[in-house]
XYZ file of C-alpha atoms in Angstrom:
551
model
C -2.364 -43.319 4.373
C -1.789 -41.293 1.194
C -1.947 -37.523 0.771
C -2.629 -35.682 -2.460
C -0.464 -32.773 -3.506
C -3.420 -30.474 -2.824
C -3.675 -31.765 0.749
C 0.073 -31.444 1.252
C 0.168 -27.786 0.210
C -2.910 -27.010 2.344
C -1.409 -28.644 5.426
C 1.907 -26.883 4.896
C 0.130 -23.521 4.679
C -1.741 -24.302 7.895
C 1.536 -25.198 9.613
C 2.910 -21.801 8.572
C 0.045 -20.091 10.361
C -1.833 -19.046 7.221
C -5.448 -18.135 7.999
C -6.556 -16.532 4.722
C -5.748 -17.284 1.085
C -6.782 -14.975 -1.761
C -7.327 -16.255 -5.280
C -9.355 -17.414 -8.235
C -9.853 -21.108 -8.909
C -10.071 -23.124 -12.088
C -8.208 -26.008 -13.639
C -5.972 -27.262 -12.030
C -6.150 -25.516 -8.635
C -9.772 -26.170 -7.595
C -8.580 -29.156 -5.558
C -6.035 -26.956 -3.788
C -8.670 -24.399 -2.776
C -10.955 -27.129 -1.455
C -8.105 -28.696 0.526
C -7.256 -25.268 1.943
C -10.839 -24.800 3.092
C -10.852 -28.311 4.589
C -7.917 -27.205 6.771
C -10.001 -24.338 8.158
C -8.237 -21.655 6.125
C -10.535 -19.014 4.703
C -10.453 -18.721 0.910
C -11.491 -15.355 -0.519
C -12.456 -15.857 -4.159
C -11.927 -12.759 -6.311
C -13.054 -11.813 -9.800
C -9.646 -10.865 -11.211
C -6.169 -12.215 -10.484
C -4.654 -8.759 -10.270
C -6.991 -7.824 -7.445
C -6.433 -11.003 -5.433
C -2.662 -10.652 -5.824
C -2.908 -7.051 -4.606
C -4.955 -8.236 -1.615
C -2.251 -10.772 -0.744
C 0.378 -8.057 -1.155
C -1.422 -5.761 1.286
C -1.969 -8.644 3.710
C 1.795 -9.172 3.793
C 2.368 -5.512 4.646
C -0.274 -5.482 7.363
C 0.778 -8.754 9.010
C 4.574 -9.030 8.519
C 3.815 -12.499 7.160
C 3.437 -13.508 3.530
C 0.070 -12.952 1.978
C -0.812 -16.074 -0.005
C -2.413 -15.981 -3.439
C -3.634 -19.008 -5.414
C -4.280 -18.750 -9.168
C -4.672 -20.939 -12.214
C -1.965 -21.690 -14.721
C -0.868 -19.567 -17.667
C -3.014 -16.418 -17.876
C -3.802 -16.624 -14.162
C -0.135 -16.358 -13.232
C 0.407 -13.664 -15.869
C -2.341 -11.536 -14.320
C -1.156 -12.211 -10.762
C 2.344 -11.111 -11.702
C 1.069 -7.588 -11.016
C 0.899 -8.384 -7.311
C 4.256 -10.134 -7.377
C 5.954 -7.049 -8.804
C 4.007 -4.778 -6.454
C 5.199 -6.786 -3.449
C 8.777 -6.932 -4.669
C 9.016 -3.187 -5.333
C 7.249 -2.274 -2.078
C 9.252 -4.944 -0.204
C 6.191 -6.704 1.218
C 6.086 -10.492 1.717
C 3.925 -12.467 -0.687
C 3.789 -16.109 -1.796
C 2.053 -16.759 -5.113
C 1.027 -20.348 -5.828
C 0.217 -21.064 -9.435
C -1.127 -24.177 -11.049
C 0.620 -25.374 -14.185
C 0.264 -27.993 -16.876
C 1.246 -31.635 -16.324
C 4.981 -32.247 -16.234
C 4.748 -35.032 -18.841
C 3.176 -32.576 -21.302
C 5.753 -29.835 -20.907
C 6.767 -28.594 -24.346
C 3.846 -30.352 -26.025
C 1.507 -27.352 -26.154
C -0.405 -28.308 -23.023
C -3.438 -26.449 -21.702
C -2.301 -22.972 -20.567
C 1.342 -24.046 -20.742
C 3.619 -21.192 -19.748
C 7.163 -20.739 -18.434
C 5.841 -19.537 -15.098
C 8.889 -20.160 -12.914
C 11.093 -18.285 -15.376
C 8.523 -15.525 -15.800
C 8.300 -14.815 -12.065
C 12.006 -15.173 -11.270
C 13.114 -11.620 -12.261
C 10.417 -10.118 -10.026
C 10.690 -12.393 -6.985
C 13.246 -13.342 -4.367
C 12.482 -17.012 -4.975
C 10.750 -18.879 -7.802
C 10.703 -22.665 -8.064
C 8.821 -25.867 -8.800
C 9.173 -28.763 -6.331
C 11.069 -31.699 -7.801
C 8.570 -34.179 -6.339
C 5.191 -34.138 -4.602
C 6.675 -34.949 -1.206
C 9.036 -31.959 -1.501
C 6.196 -29.423 -1.665
C 6.475 -28.532 2.067
C 10.224 -27.943 1.794
C 9.795 -25.619 -1.173
C 6.960 -23.774 0.588
C 9.149 -23.356 3.658
C 11.938 -21.906 1.515
C 9.484 -19.547 -0.198
C 8.212 -18.247 3.137
C 11.756 -17.769 4.411
C 12.815 -15.796 1.345
C 9.646 -13.688 1.446
C 10.253 -12.525 5.021
C 14.019 -12.628 5.626
C 16.074 -9.432 5.288
C 14.286 -7.110 2.923
C 10.849 -8.732 2.403
C 9.560 -9.553 -1.059
C 7.723 -11.982 -3.281
C 8.095 -15.718 -3.891
C 6.491 -18.032 -6.436
C 5.696 -21.758 -6.206
C 4.725 -23.710 -9.318
C 2.327 -26.648 -8.827
C 1.827 -28.884 -11.883
C -1.555 -30.527 -12.264
C -0.099 -34.021 -11.799
C 1.413 -32.882 -8.474
C -1.917 -31.480 -7.308
C -3.896 -34.612 -8.158
C -1.139 -37.124 -7.506
C -0.494 -38.647 -4.094
C 2.280 -40.069 -1.925
C 2.402 -41.914 1.374
C 1.952 -39.539 4.289
C 5.100 -40.780 6.023
C 7.189 -39.552 3.063
C 6.063 -35.966 3.587
C 8.358 -34.074 5.995
C 6.833 -31.812 8.631
C 7.126 -28.089 8.112
C 9.312 -26.277 10.633
C 8.736 -22.544 10.093
C 11.590 -20.243 11.068
C 11.075 -16.588 11.939
C 13.290 -13.837 10.544
C 16.584 -12.988 12.259
C 16.921 -9.376 13.410
C 20.161 -7.434 13.791
C 21.240 -4.250 15.545
C 23.529 -1.683 13.950
C 27.270 -1.486 14.522
C 27.846 0.441 17.808
C 30.562 2.479 16.085
C 27.991 3.635 13.523
C 25.553 4.509 16.309
C 28.261 6.634 17.947
C 28.943 8.515 14.689
C 25.219 9.088 14.135
C 24.735 10.390 17.672
C 27.661 12.759 17.191
C 25.971 14.243 14.111
C 22.578 14.422 15.812
C 24.026 16.129 18.889
C 25.665 18.759 16.694
C 22.563 19.440 14.580
C 20.923 22.856 14.645
C 18.002 21.908 12.420
C 17.557 18.106 12.361
C 14.795 16.307 10.478
C 13.572 12.727 10.914
C 11.966 11.198 7.809
C 9.708 8.246 8.634
C 9.062 5.830 5.779
C 6.633 2.984 5.273
C 9.477 0.631 6.212
C 9.045 1.893 9.770
C 5.350 1.032 9.619
C 6.011 -2.444 8.239
C 8.685 -3.114 10.877
C 6.299 -2.246 13.735
C 8.738 0.480 14.792
C 6.127 2.943 16.052
C 7.010 2.554 19.728
C 10.711 3.058 19.110
C 10.248 5.957 16.689
C 7.801 7.778 18.976
C 10.231 7.426 21.872
C 13.013 8.869 19.708
C 10.927 11.847 18.588
C 9.769 12.565 22.141
C 13.298 12.443 23.517
C 15.175 14.190 20.702
C 12.317 16.606 19.885
C 13.276 16.948 16.219
C 10.649 17.709 13.574
C 9.631 14.632 11.589
C 8.262 14.162 8.108
C 6.284 10.979 7.329
C 6.097 9.624 3.813
C 2.513 8.868 2.708
C 2.431 5.332 4.132
C 4.650 6.329 7.048
C 1.797 8.435 8.395
C 0.682 7.378 11.863
C 3.973 5.797 12.937
C 4.156 8.997 14.939
C 0.702 10.541 15.300
C -0.050 13.253 12.741
C -1.280 15.389 15.643
C 2.187 15.383 17.237
C 3.607 18.878 17.685
C 6.772 18.008 15.744
C 4.964 16.862 12.594
C 6.415 18.922 9.727
C 4.140 17.592 6.966
C 2.458 20.970 6.451
C 5.876 22.591 6.009
C 7.440 19.789 3.955
C 9.414 21.923 1.495
C 10.857 24.143 4.225
C 11.808 21.156 6.373
C 13.681 19.465 3.527
C 15.373 22.704 2.509
C 16.483 23.810 5.977
C 17.491 20.550 7.690
C 21.219 20.283 8.402
C 21.014 16.634 9.540
C 18.497 14.196 8.024
C 17.757 10.868 9.709
C 16.075 8.462 7.284
C 14.092 5.700 9.005
C 12.916 3.027 6.585
C 12.484 5.617 3.837
C 13.975 5.144 0.384
C 15.285 8.225 -1.392
C 13.283 7.602 -4.551
C 10.644 9.591 -6.449
C 8.549 9.978 -3.295
C 11.380 12.010 -1.721
C 12.327 13.684 -5.029
C 15.524 11.579 -5.220
C 16.946 13.758 -2.442
C 17.204 16.766 -4.756
C 15.169 18.956 -2.399
C 17.381 18.176 0.579
C 19.706 20.875 1.855
C 22.853 20.308 -0.234
C 24.998 20.657 2.892
C 22.910 18.310 5.039
C 24.493 15.320 6.719
C 22.547 12.137 6.032
C 22.041 9.205 8.410
C 20.162 6.279 6.900
C 18.647 3.302 8.714
C 17.459 0.463 6.485
C 17.137 -3.308 6.689
C 18.722 -3.612 3.229
C 22.372 -2.462 3.163
C 22.370 -2.080 -0.629
C 19.566 0.482 -0.409
C 21.646 2.816 1.737
C 23.213 5.583 -0.318
C 20.841 5.410 -3.284
C 20.617 8.882 -4.881
C 22.301 10.699 -1.963
C 25.623 10.576 -0.183
C 25.109 8.966 3.221
C 27.424 10.079 6.007
C 26.430 7.317 8.433
C 24.964 3.995 7.278
C 23.052 2.007 9.877
C 21.871 -1.287 8.365
C 19.706 -3.340 10.674
C 16.215 -4.031 11.983
C 14.678 -0.602 12.337
C 13.087 -0.893 15.818
C 16.342 -2.200 17.274
C 18.489 0.461 15.600
C 16.171 3.282 16.664
C 16.256 1.993 20.238
C 20.060 2.096 20.055
C 19.973 5.721 18.886
C 17.471 6.791 21.521
C 19.447 5.182 24.315
C 22.666 6.883 23.186
C 21.206 10.385 22.763
C 21.426 12.565 25.888
C 18.209 14.442 25.211
C 16.658 17.059 22.937
C 18.619 18.557 20.063
C 18.356 21.989 21.724
C 17.815 23.238 25.254
C 14.465 24.718 24.207
C 13.535 23.162 20.836
C 10.231 25.038 20.601
C 12.068 28.365 20.815
C 14.610 27.660 18.065
C 14.292 29.659 14.851
C 14.117 26.368 12.930
C 11.137 24.896 14.794
C 9.436 28.271 15.056
C 9.819 28.818 11.299
C 8.377 25.412 10.466
C 5.458 25.994 12.813
C 4.689 29.380 11.225
C 4.931 27.909 7.728
C 2.656 25.031 8.725
C 0.088 27.436 10.178
C 0.119 29.540 7.009
C -0.324 26.462 4.813
C -3.083 25.136 7.067
C -4.947 28.432 6.725
C -4.779 28.163 2.934
C -5.969 24.572 3.112
C -8.910 25.566 5.326
C -10.128 27.966 2.641
C -10.210 25.106 0.153
C -12.293 23.053 2.582
C -14.987 25.743 2.655
C -15.246 26.309 -1.089
C -18.931 26.170 -2.028
C -18.669 25.957 -5.802
C -20.740 23.311 -7.517
C -19.763 20.679 -8.548
C -17.578 20.044 -5.503
C -13.779 20.263 -5.515
C -11.538 17.466 -4.291
C -10.758 19.373 -1.099
C -14.377 20.050 -0.224
C -15.367 16.448 -0.854
C -12.498 15.118 1.241
C -13.266 17.552 4.044
C -16.862 16.353 4.259
C -15.673 12.744 4.439
C -12.849 13.483 6.898
C -15.124 15.117 9.466
C -17.203 11.968 9.777
C -14.593 9.232 9.891
C -13.993 7.376 13.169
C -10.583 7.769 14.799
C -9.598 4.165 14.054
C -10.591 4.258 10.378
C -8.491 2.416 7.816
C -8.282 4.520 4.678
C -7.429 3.109 1.275
C -6.473 5.879 -1.135
C -6.131 5.261 -4.844
C -6.059 7.364 -7.965
C -3.886 10.127 -9.354
C -5.281 13.426 -8.058
C -7.492 11.558 -5.599
C -4.555 9.952 -3.838
C -2.177 12.913 -4.068
C -4.613 15.453 -2.642
C -5.973 13.038 -0.015
C -2.456 12.672 1.378
C -2.593 16.299 2.540
C -6.108 16.075 3.996
C -6.541 12.908 6.056
C -4.678 12.531 9.352
C -3.716 9.344 11.188
C -2.900 8.653 14.804
C -1.870 5.018 14.324
C 0.360 3.218 11.815
C -0.767 0.955 8.985
C -4.117 2.721 8.787
C -3.424 4.326 5.417
C -2.904 2.226 2.305
C -2.140 3.630 -1.118
C -0.394 2.562 -4.316
C 2.959 3.162 -2.568
C 6.322 2.911 -4.309
C 5.192 1.143 -7.489
C 2.381 3.667 -8.031
C 0.119 1.198 -9.818
C -3.575 1.748 -10.279
C -6.096 -0.994 -9.539
C -4.939 -1.847 -6.014
C -7.821 -0.184 -4.179
C -10.416 -2.924 -3.862
C -7.898 -5.687 -3.181
C -6.224 -3.562 -0.515
C -9.599 -2.740 1.034
C -10.601 -6.406 1.255
C -7.278 -7.300 2.913
C -7.613 -4.370 5.311
C -11.143 -5.299 6.389
C -10.059 -8.874 7.069
C -7.130 -7.528 9.090
C -9.238 -5.046 11.067
C -12.642 -6.759 11.348
C -13.909 -4.337 14.018
C -12.788 -1.137 12.274
C -14.372 0.654 9.363
C -12.425 0.460 6.114
C -13.092 3.342 3.744
C -11.707 3.278 0.216
C -11.569 6.716 -1.416
C -10.733 6.004 -5.033
C -10.668 7.881 -8.309
C -13.140 6.872 -10.986
C -10.433 5.707 -13.379
C -8.689 3.693 -10.656
C -11.979 2.122 -9.566
C -12.522 0.871 -13.093
C -9.602 -1.538 -12.744
C -11.286 -3.551 -9.998
C -14.935 -2.495 -9.847
C -16.289 -6.063 -9.878
C -14.578 -6.739 -6.556
C -17.591 -4.973 -5.045
C -19.300 -8.327 -5.553
C -16.359 -10.030 -3.812
C -16.815 -7.800 -0.759
C -20.584 -8.391 -0.698
C -20.160 -12.152 -0.988
C -17.479 -12.192 1.715
C -19.707 -10.024 3.948
C -17.065 -7.332 4.366
C -18.749 -3.995 5.185
C -16.556 -1.771 3.025
C -17.342 1.871 2.352
C -16.204 2.819 -1.146
C -16.275 6.450 -2.249
C -15.683 6.903 -5.976
C -14.417 10.416 -6.641
C -15.957 10.857 -10.069
C -14.427 13.614 -12.192
C -15.160 11.877 -15.501
C -11.602 11.087 -16.425
C -7.977 10.217 -15.810
C -6.428 13.180 -13.974
C -9.009 15.547 -15.503
C -12.408 14.943 -17.062
C -14.988 16.794 -19.097
C -18.517 17.842 -18.304
C -21.280 16.657 -20.627
C -21.258 19.794 -22.762
C -17.507 19.895 -23.329
C -17.418 16.152 -23.926
C -20.074 16.449 -26.644
C -18.302 19.328 -28.387
C -14.887 17.654 -28.437
C -16.343 14.305 -29.481
C -18.129 15.938 -32.423
C -14.854 17.589 -33.453
C -12.942 14.322 -33.194
C -10.747 15.811 -30.459
C -11.862 13.790 -27.471
C -8.791 13.526 -25.197
C -7.417 10.112 -24.286
C -7.951 10.940 -20.601
C -11.723 11.382 -20.940
C -14.293 8.937 -19.574
C -18.040 9.133 -20.126
C -19.495 11.951 -17.992
C -21.353 11.060 -14.805
C -21.093 7.275 -15.011
C -23.523 5.688 -12.541
C -21.120 3.577 -10.511
C -23.632 3.319 -7.674
C -25.959 1.336 -9.954
C -23.150 -1.147 -10.653
C -22.797 -1.577 -6.887
C -26.525 -2.105 -6.446
C -26.455 -4.775 -9.148
C -23.830 -6.594 -7.061
C -25.912 -6.472 -3.878
C -24.374 -3.373 -2.261
C -25.995 -0.079 -1.316
C -25.386 2.572 -3.933
C -25.713 6.339 -3.417
C -25.249 9.182 -5.906
C -24.173 12.529 -4.402
C -23.569 15.919 -5.955
C -23.436 18.344 -3.014
C -21.520 18.581 0.281
C -24.723 18.030 2.226
C -25.570 14.889 0.252
C -22.017 13.575 0.692
C -22.072 14.230 4.430
C -25.360 12.366 4.852
C -24.274 9.493 2.617
C -20.997 9.067 4.543
C -22.791 8.944 7.889
C -25.313 6.430 6.571
C -22.580 4.265 5.035
C -20.667 4.137 8.312
C -23.835 3.127 10.141
C -24.632 0.382 7.631
C -23.357 -3.150 8.256
C -22.911 -3.996 4.582
C -21.079 -2.667 1.547
C -21.868 0.879 0.434
C -20.624 2.647 -2.678
C -20.939 6.433 -2.825
C -20.640 7.863 -6.326
C -19.382 11.385 -5.621
C -19.580 13.709 -8.615
C -16.974 16.474 -8.438
C -15.683 19.213 -10.720
C -14.275 17.546 -13.862
C -11.456 20.024 -14.356
C -11.736 20.344 -18.115
C -9.246 19.663 -20.887
C -5.704 20.349 -19.645
C -2.188 19.526 -20.726
C -0.624 17.057 -18.307
C 2.758 17.854 -16.752
C 4.905 14.987 -15.493
C 7.976 17.046 -14.596
C 7.383 16.476 -10.875
C 8.623 12.902 -11.282
C 12.195 14.034 -11.948
C 12.423 17.164 -9.787
């Protein structure tokens, strides 16, 4: 019996436990998609390669297994490179499979000929073309191993058209033998040094990064917080590893916590732009860093104790070695009391923003109306500049991996792909994507993908008529007539809900808090896709300030 290259790759994916593949077909990968479906693997066909690569990227984060993306040669791989880079920077496992031109035509100007292996190599842990059809499973196995071992990342496999359509005897094709990642504890001597610092701390702070969420460390981290009783600060995608409702959550007093902490324990959190490169840490603070990637430890800050290893195992080591809480009565310490008072004051200010009745609505009022109606197990996808940044301070999470945003790479256009991957991951939960109007524009046609795949997404487009800030109709007309229309401006009041209706979804236009409240409730009760076009205050022409990126 003979097997085609398409059948070989499909069987190898099945043997690796793959249940969903994201992609866009065309010459020469149509045969691969059909072979994948013949193996019982679901193929989700997208409208844009960027979006399907982002979906595979998110799938990798949510499952601890590589998300798989299949695209055509040349431009298809170029577009999907966005997801490869996103996965590599965020350290999420992804395997991109790209078709390519026939090997015998390489260098002859073949259809969509492109140096795809070379193009992906700088942005992936592994990038290769099998040397023969029968070696496809071995290369796939290597790609999966690289994508998941150590610090996760991206891998690329190049499949020439003559490999896809060619065939070999089945007995020449080796069986795939998937190997799981190897996990390591930290050096006991390092644990002892870390415990010594933690026992001597007067104002300790635990920073929980998205690495803790990816590593499924929530049980270990919650046990540590409960025993040690230190305040903790989650990064945006670290939210829910320890419930936001936990008494030690210092998110509402973030600046004070960073400034006052004398010992900082970093758990799967990189000291990059999200943590201000460590420049807001107490200059005298002792730093303990736990990370799966030894080379990451010490980036931008001096680390007093380095604990490389698998985060759940290392945290369990720390918890077991600690005698108890950092203070006899943590709640009564000036440090915890000060953070609590600061958090209460900030919460009071935030509450005033929630009740603002000005029309059009503000971001805070719109988010408050949505927040009140979301189920406890909601999965929230947050995308956009102001939309994502402000939403981070509004929506709370009790469980990990329930909040997805653009993360470390900060790229726009991920929202719809992430939402599709999330709904497939959590089929019984409601997935709500709250996205800015500019961000939505990158992947708006994936509304049709969700409708066709029968995924009951709720998409709320926060429409302020622009990138960062927009203009109302009057100001837009004046500036356009003067030839001074800012580069950040979009057309006022674009009817995104009509685009959704054209794709088979429900579309709703809202302008007031009452309309938004009703539309959110109706969307959550609906078993199909709903897009809510939420018109908010445009903000007007403003000078943008990017200084926060370096402070």
